[in-house]
């Protein structure tokens, strides 16, 4: 079947090892096939191509952690991408041997993907295929950062770093819908304006001094914004961290952390129940994922280049099947 795959890895030139080609993986016994109607791209796909989180001995590997599609009986589903190890009992994100699709098992940027039955969530008909395909990584992660890791409540103030990103735009939309005061930062004026259109109350230049300190910061940028994130927090505030696009080893600033009783809450993806919950929240509020663009499989190379250059606002969606084939790359 046609797919987007990692053929080789290069930390400095991730697109060199990307191939749009054919691969026919052997799924584990009992896993359920899903015909992919839409899959969305994530920074995770670039990490895989750079050789981070995907060991070279698993290549070639089909990319993609997110999908919405159809089962052989016609049921419409969203795929939960967190695959626990076979003997794990308990919350799947806490399994040290868990993997995401495309890390051990073939990913979603393909005509078909196979998952365990428990990783299927019924797709709500209110969402389009493209919208539903944004949920399993970016929207699930943002939901859990806001309402679980940071434990935010209506009326509180949250700062979202790196406003243009997939997780960040999800966080802005969900936070506004939940009655939070939403501030964000971005490196470009165009993305700051877009963030305000999306629902942010105020958008600041990256690293700018804020009018007052905030209850929580959502951090996926890493080294470039970490020091600002700690300074932005009120005493007792929480930084929820789920990513480090610009580097994962910033100065810890421990003096500030203990003297101001700051909480650093690491979080990754979310549970199946949280995936159901974020879909319910979108349906109930009428909020819809921000789709930057929709491309066919042949458009994945250009789309990932745009993502690597920070030139995306929201989510890029891929249609791997016939609908996508009708689109120009
Ligand atoms: N742990 C998890 O479960 C999980 C889930 C999803 C994502 N993540 C991680 O979270 C990160 C974001 O993912 P994504 O898919 O949302 O990526 P993305 O769409 O590529 O967004 C990254 C954003 O980071 C900001 N940024 C990048 N480099 C920067 C720099 N040097 N200085 C300031 N800002 C910078 C940019 O915002 P502006 O251009 O607006 O400034 C950019 O839009 C990635 O590292 C990803 O691996 C983790």
PDB file of C-alpha atoms in Angstrom, residues 91 93-94 98 140-150 167 217-220 238-243 264-271 274:
ATOM      1  CA  UNK A  91      -2.810   4.074  32.702  1.00  0.00           C
ATOM      2  CA  UNK A  93       0.822   6.784  29.289  1.00  0.00           C
ATOM      3  CA  UNK A  94       2.635   5.571  32.432  1.00  0.00           C
ATOM      4  CA  UNK A  98       4.496   2.112  25.631  1.00  0.00           C
ATOM      5  CA  UNK A 140      -5.262  15.151  23.282  1.00  0.00           C
ATOM      6  CA  UNK A 141      -1.920  16.521  24.515  1.00  0.00           C
ATOM      7  CA  UNK A 142      -3.233  20.082  24.838  1.00  0.00           C
ATOM      8  CA  UNK A 143      -6.381  18.898  26.659  1.00  0.00           C
ATOM      9  CA  UNK A 144      -4.352  16.954  29.203  1.00  0.00           C
ATOM     10  CA  UNK A 145      -1.837  19.785  29.686  1.00  0.00           C
ATOM     11  CA  UNK A 146      -4.606  22.275  30.453  1.00  0.00           C
ATOM     12  CA  UNK A 147      -7.064  20.300  32.541  1.00  0.00           C
ATOM     13  CA  UNK A 148      -4.969  17.521  34.074  1.00  0.00           C
ATOM     14  CA  UNK A 149      -1.260  18.465  34.292  1.00  0.00           C
ATOM     15  CA  UNK A 150      -1.887  22.174  35.006  1.00  0.00           C
ATOM     16  CA  UNK A 167      -0.347  21.684  20.225  1.00  0.00           C
ATOM     17  CA  UNK A 217       2.303  27.983  31.360  1.00  0.00           C
ATOM     18  CA  UNK A 218       1.983  25.422  28.570  1.00  0.00           C
ATOM     19  CA  UNK A 219       5.468  24.644  27.347  1.00  0.00           C
ATOM     20  CA  UNK A 220       6.322  22.716  24.173  1.00  0.00           C
ATOM     21  CA  UNK A 238       2.492  25.231  37.260  1.00  0.00           C
ATOM     22  CA  UNK A 239       4.401  24.788  34.037  1.00  0.00           C
ATOM     23  CA  UNK A 240       3.000  21.855  32.087  1.00  0.00           C
ATOM     24  CA  UNK A 241       5.655  20.567  29.711  1.00  0.00           C
ATOM     25  CA  UNK A 242       5.022  18.168  26.829  1.00  0.00           C
ATOM     26  CA  UNK A 243       7.747  19.013  24.349  1.00  0.00           C
ATOM     27  CA  UNK A 264       6.798  21.385  36.877  1.00  0.00           C
ATOM     28  CA  UNK A 265       4.342  18.844  35.491  1.00  0.00           C
ATOM     29  CA  UNK A 266       5.593  16.614  32.692  1.00  0.00           C
ATOM     30  CA  UNK A 267       2.896  15.044  30.557  1.00  0.00           C
ATOM     31  CA  UNK A 268       2.740  12.999  27.392  1.00  0.00           C
ATOM     32  CA  UNK A 269      -0.205  12.361  25.045  1.00  0.00           C
ATOM     33  CA  UNK A 270      -3.244  11.174  27.040  1.00  0.00           C
ATOM     34  CA  UNK A 271      -5.441   8.205  27.839  1.00  0.00           C
ATOM     35  CA  UNK A 274      -9.139  11.676  27.601  1.00  0.00           C
TER      36      UNK A 274
END
